[in-house]
Amino acid sequence: MTKDSGDVRDVLTNLYSNSTANRYIAATVLALVVVFSYTGYDTLVYRHDVIQNFSEDNEWLLTFETTSDTTQQTVVLQDEETRDLTFDMTDFSVPDGYRIGYIEAQIVGEETAGVLSGNQCDSIAGDIVRNDLTAQWDDPSNNLSGQDSSCVPIDLRLSVYPEFDGEDITVRSINEFQALMGWTDDGWGKGLLSITLELDTNSNTPFVGVDDDEEITIDINVVMFRASVEAIE
Amino acid sequence: MAELESMTPVAAIVCILLGCTSLLLLKRSPNRGWIDHMGGMMLSWIILFMGVSYAATAVREAFEDSSVDLDFFRYTQYSFGLVSIILGASFTFFYPYPIIQKASRIKAVPYFVCVLSLVLIVSMLLMDYKYVGATRIVYIPGFIILISVYFRFLTDEIKYGDETARRLSFAAGLIIIALHGAEMTWWLAQLISINDEFIGRNAIQSGVGDFSRIPTWIGYNVMTTIGAVATLTLAAGETWRAQAKGRSGFTIIIYLILGVGLISGIADYAVLDIVNSCMNTVCNDFPESYDIWYTFTTGALVLLFTPLISMYVLLNFDVIDSGSKENRWLTRIIVILMLLIVSSTMIELLQSFLPVSQMISSAILAMVVAIFIGWEERIMEKLIEQSESISKKLSSLKEIHEPDLDVTELEFFSKAMGSLLVFTVVLCFLYSSIT
C-alpha cells in the first residue's frame, strides 16, 4: 500500500516496499560495512601508525666516521723562486661509502723541520690555488693562504663537502634515507689540488755561509667521512 | 613527449557555462513539477559551485611557481568545493526520489544548506582545511538512498515488468556516477585495500602533520568504499538487467567503469614500490604512462564527463523544458558547445603525448564538429523525444506528495545560493587579506 502524505516515514515505507529490492539494498549496505571495516583498519590503524612513525617531527643524530689518506712531497726551492705543485685527487684512496670532507696541507721548511742548518728562518709562503677542484672555495673555515718566517709550519685548509666539519649534527626528516640524503652526494673533491710555494731566504748569518735555497716538505691530508644516522628517541 | 596539460581550466569553463545556462533554462521552464524544479536548481548550483572551485584551482595551478599570493584562490577552491559537497549530499534527498516532500521541510532546505555550508566553510577556514576530507562523510545517507532507488525500480522493472520504472533506476545510477565517478574507478584498489598506501604517500608529500588526521582519512575511506561498492552493485544490477532485458547504454557505461577500475587496480598494484618510496627512501615520480592513464580515465571522468552527465540528466529527465521554442535554441547551443569543448580537449590531450601532427588533430576536430553539426538535430530530437519527467512516474505510483508551494517559494533556493556565493567570495577575500 502506498501513501502520498509526504511524511518521511511514509516516503521511506514506499521506497522500501519491495522485499526483493530490500534484500539487494541490505546486501549493498552490508558490503559497505564489510569493505569499510577492513580497508578502514588498514587506513586508520595500520597506515596511520606507519605515517606517524614517519612524521616530520622525527629527529635523527648524524655521526661521521672519519678516515684519512696522506701524501708527502718534498721540493727544494731557490731563493725567490715560486713553484706550483699539483696533486691529483684520484691518487688518494677513498674507501667505499666515504666522501672527501676537507683537505689539509702542511708546509714545513727545512729549519722548521729541525734540520740544523744554523741559518735564520727563511720566509715561506704557500697558497691553495682556486681552480676546478669541486670544493667549498668560499667556505669561511677555509685557510687558503699562509706565510711564515719564524720556522713554524704553515697549515692550510680547504673545505670540500658542504657543511662538513666532522662534528655530529641533529637533523629532522621523515625517514632515515632522507636524513642521510644530504651526506651521500658524489662529485665533491674531484680535480687537481694546486699549491703554490714561494721562498725568500734569509742568508745573512755569520760563520755559516750563504743560504740560498730551502727544502720544503708538503704534507697533504685528505679527510674522508662516512655518515651514519640513528633516531633520537 | 610533451607534458600533459591540466583539464581544470576547461572543467571550470564547462561547469560555469552549464550551471548558468541551466539556471536560465529553469527560469524559462515555469510548468515543471516541484521535484524537477528543486532537483534542477540544486544540480545547476552544484555544477556552478564546482565550476567556481575549478576556476580557483586553475588559477592556483597557473601561478603555483610564482610569488603571487594565492591564498584567496585556495580558500575559494576549498570553500566552493565544500558547498558543492553539501549540496550534492542534499540533492539525493530530492532527486530522483524525494525523501523530503513536506512543504515546510522543502522551504527549510535553503536555510539548512546555507547554515551548514557557512559553519563548515568558516570552521575549515580557521582550521586551515586540516579536516576537510572528513566532510565527505555526508555522502553516506545519499548513497544509501540512491542505491535503494536503483534496486527498488530495477526490481520493479525486471520482476514485475514495469517498463517505466527504468527511468528512476537509470537516473539514480547516473547520479551515483556523477557524485562518485572518480572513486568508482578505484574499486579494485579499494577491494584489495591498497588505497591506504596512496593515502600514506599523499600524507608524506603534503607534510605528515597536516594530512594524517583521522577524520580526514575516515572521509577518504568512506568515499573510496562507496565508490567500490557502487561499481560492483551497479555492475551486478546491470548484468541482471542485461540478461532479462538486453544491454543498454548505461550497462555499457557501467562495464566501462568496471574495466577501467580493473586496469587501474592492476596499475596501482604495479606502482606500489613507487608509492612506498616516500616512506622508504624519497618520493619517486610515477611513470608517465601511469599519469596519462589516470588523466584519460579518472581525470576526464571527473572534470569533463561529470558535467556532461549532469547535462544529460537535465535534458533526458525533462528537468528543463527543452522542447519549448524559447528554450530550444539555447539548449542546442549549450549541448553542441559542451560536446565540442570536451571533444576538442580530449583531442588536444591525445596530441600532447601521441606523435600526431597538428594538421591531423585539426582534421579530427573538424570531423567531430561536422559530426556534431550533422547529428545535432538528431541528438536533440532523441534527447527531447525520450525525455520524460520522473515526477510523472512517481505521480502514477502515488508516491509523491504535492506540497503547497508556489514557484516563488521554490526559487528562493536560487536566491539563497546566490547570496551564499557572494558571501563566500567576500569571506575568502577578507580572510586572505587578514592572514
XYZ file of C-alpha atoms in Angstrom, chain A residues 1-214:
214
model
C 0.000 0.000 0.000
C 1.380 3.400 -0.923
C 0.793 6.716 0.734
C 1.479 10.168 -0.645
C 1.169 12.104 2.587
C 4.730 13.390 2.158
C 5.685 12.296 5.647
C 9.253 10.929 5.714
C 8.067 7.701 7.358
C 5.530 7.121 4.580
C 8.053 8.025 1.907
C 10.551 5.516 3.289
C 7.823 2.891 3.593
C 7.052 3.422 -0.087
C 10.702 3.301 -1.076
C 11.319 0.093 0.816
C 8.061 -1.576 -0.160
C 9.696 -4.118 -2.457
C 11.036 -7.037 -0.441
C 13.256 -8.376 -3.238
C 14.843 -4.962 -3.694
C 15.267 -4.672 0.057
C 17.407 -7.796 0.072
C 19.735 -6.275 -2.533
C 19.797 -2.989 -0.650
C 20.633 -4.810 2.586
C 23.397 -6.729 0.794
C 24.804 -3.424 -0.529
C 24.784 -1.847 2.927
C 26.433 -4.962 4.344
C 29.071 -4.779 1.609
C 29.668 -1.133 2.537
C 30.197 -2.072 6.173
C 32.484 -5.027 5.373
C 34.655 -3.129 2.863
C 34.835 -0.107 5.137
C 35.836 -2.317 8.096
C 38.892 -3.974 6.616
C 40.031 -1.036 4.496
C 39.340 1.222 7.472
C 41.594 -0.941 9.630
C 44.350 -0.716 7.013
C 43.944 3.033 6.622
C 43.018 4.266 10.051
C 45.025 1.885 12.218
C 47.904 0.355 10.288
C 48.694 3.151 7.842
C 48.166 5.834 10.458
C 50.744 4.164 12.707
C 53.163 3.863 9.794
C 52.744 7.514 8.918
C 53.140 8.613 12.500
C 56.492 6.815 12.577
C 57.486 8.860 9.588
C 56.166 12.079 10.971
C 58.138 15.196 10.258
C 58.983 15.605 13.937
C 61.445 12.698 13.805
C 64.880 13.740 14.958
C 67.994 11.976 13.835
C 71.560 12.140 15.107
C 74.055 12.181 12.279
C 77.503 10.937 13.206
C 80.552 10.835 10.986
C 83.131 8.096 10.890
C 86.313 9.598 9.500
C 89.445 8.281 7.921
C 92.211 9.973 6.006
C 94.816 9.441 3.354
C 98.029 11.378 3.188
C 100.762 12.089 0.778
C 104.001 13.927 1.126
C 106.162 15.762 -1.338
C 109.492 17.419 -0.763
C 110.840 20.076 -3.025
C 113.890 22.304 -2.958
C 113.253 25.924 -3.824
C 115.867 28.511 -4.680
C 115.758 31.942 -3.190
C 112.854 33.981 -4.562
C 111.571 31.038 -6.517
C 107.849 30.378 -6.951
C 106.701 26.874 -7.747
C 103.324 25.341 -8.496
C 102.629 21.856 -7.235
C 99.612 19.785 -8.201
C 98.108 16.743 -6.553
C 95.619 14.631 -8.449
C 92.759 13.807 -6.104
C 92.296 10.404 -7.756
C 95.630 9.409 -6.237
C 94.041 9.453 -2.811
C 92.309 6.278 -1.840
C 88.683 6.838 -0.848
C 87.122 3.728 0.736
C 83.655 2.597 -0.355
C 80.879 4.701 1.175
C 83.238 7.524 2.113
C 83.269 11.058 0.781
C 86.000 13.662 0.969
C 85.248 16.123 3.760
C 88.167 18.515 3.651
C 91.807 18.771 2.668
C 94.589 19.880 4.982
C 98.013 20.867 3.781
C 101.035 21.489 5.977
C 104.080 23.231 4.587
C 107.242 22.706 6.535
C 110.589 24.284 5.778
C 113.993 22.770 6.407
C 114.658 24.813 9.527
C 111.179 24.224 10.806
C 111.660 20.526 10.429
C 114.519 20.725 12.838
C 117.403 20.404 10.469
C 120.356 22.145 11.993
C 121.476 24.439 9.304
C 122.405 27.275 11.564
C 120.597 29.638 9.278
C 117.882 32.118 10.143
C 114.381 31.059 9.340
C 113.521 31.527 5.696
C 110.342 33.184 4.606
C 107.978 30.634 3.018
C 104.581 31.349 1.563
C 102.047 28.762 0.431
C 98.668 29.140 -1.281
C 95.991 26.704 -2.298
C 95.108 27.969 -5.762
C 91.460 28.229 -6.659
C 90.749 26.041 -9.681
C 88.206 23.493 -10.981
C 88.556 21.228 -7.975
C 84.999 20.672 -6.724
C 85.137 22.104 -3.228
C 83.684 24.798 -0.993
C 86.010 27.562 -2.121
C 84.131 30.284 -0.285
C 83.661 28.431 2.982
C 84.610 30.658 5.937
C 86.558 27.836 7.568
C 88.996 27.725 4.646
C 92.537 28.837 5.063
C 93.876 29.092 1.555
C 96.959 31.213 2.154
C 99.766 31.172 4.675
C 103.159 32.681 5.202
C 105.844 32.141 7.797
C 109.349 33.346 8.550
C 109.662 32.021 12.113
C 110.147 28.324 11.437
C 106.540 27.432 12.224
C 104.694 25.076 9.868
C 102.082 26.656 7.637
C 98.672 24.997 7.877
C 96.238 25.346 5.005
C 92.722 24.008 4.806
C 90.155 23.602 2.039
C 86.617 22.516 2.844
C 85.351 20.054 0.230
C 81.984 18.595 1.281
C 79.303 21.224 2.014
C 78.843 21.922 5.721
C 81.052 19.060 6.814
C 83.202 19.825 9.823
C 83.345 16.390 11.398
C 81.037 17.284 14.276
C 77.832 15.305 14.976
C 74.658 17.083 13.971
C 70.928 16.725 14.615
C 68.551 16.732 11.654
C 64.778 16.478 11.222
C 63.366 14.322 8.469
C 60.661 11.766 7.830
C 62.937 8.786 7.404
C 66.494 7.555 7.687
C 67.118 7.773 3.969
C 66.145 11.406 3.814
C 68.148 12.203 6.945
C 71.243 10.893 5.166
C 70.336 12.363 1.809
C 72.497 15.463 2.083
C 75.530 13.400 3.050
C 75.743 10.927 0.215
C 76.444 13.199 -2.744
C 79.201 12.101 -5.032
C 81.198 14.577 -7.008
C 82.889 16.638 -4.340
C 86.685 16.601 -4.233
C 87.209 15.851 -7.925
C 90.034 17.531 -9.794
C 93.537 18.715 -9.059
C 94.714 20.320 -5.870
C 97.123 23.084 -6.769
C 99.507 24.620 -4.253
C 101.891 27.472 -4.951
C 105.056 27.816 -2.904
C 107.258 30.857 -2.663
C 110.640 31.146 -0.940
C 112.586 34.129 0.289
C 115.741 33.049 2.117
C 117.464 34.865 4.967
C 121.153 34.135 4.393
C 122.676 36.915 6.432
C 124.095 34.667 9.132
C 127.819 34.960 10.055
C 130.110 31.895 10.037
C 127.547 29.702 8.315
C 127.785 30.548 4.690
C 125.275 31.564 2.136
C 121.802 30.025 2.366
C 120.173 30.470 -0.994
C 117.798 27.516 -1.098
C 115.384 25.617 1.105
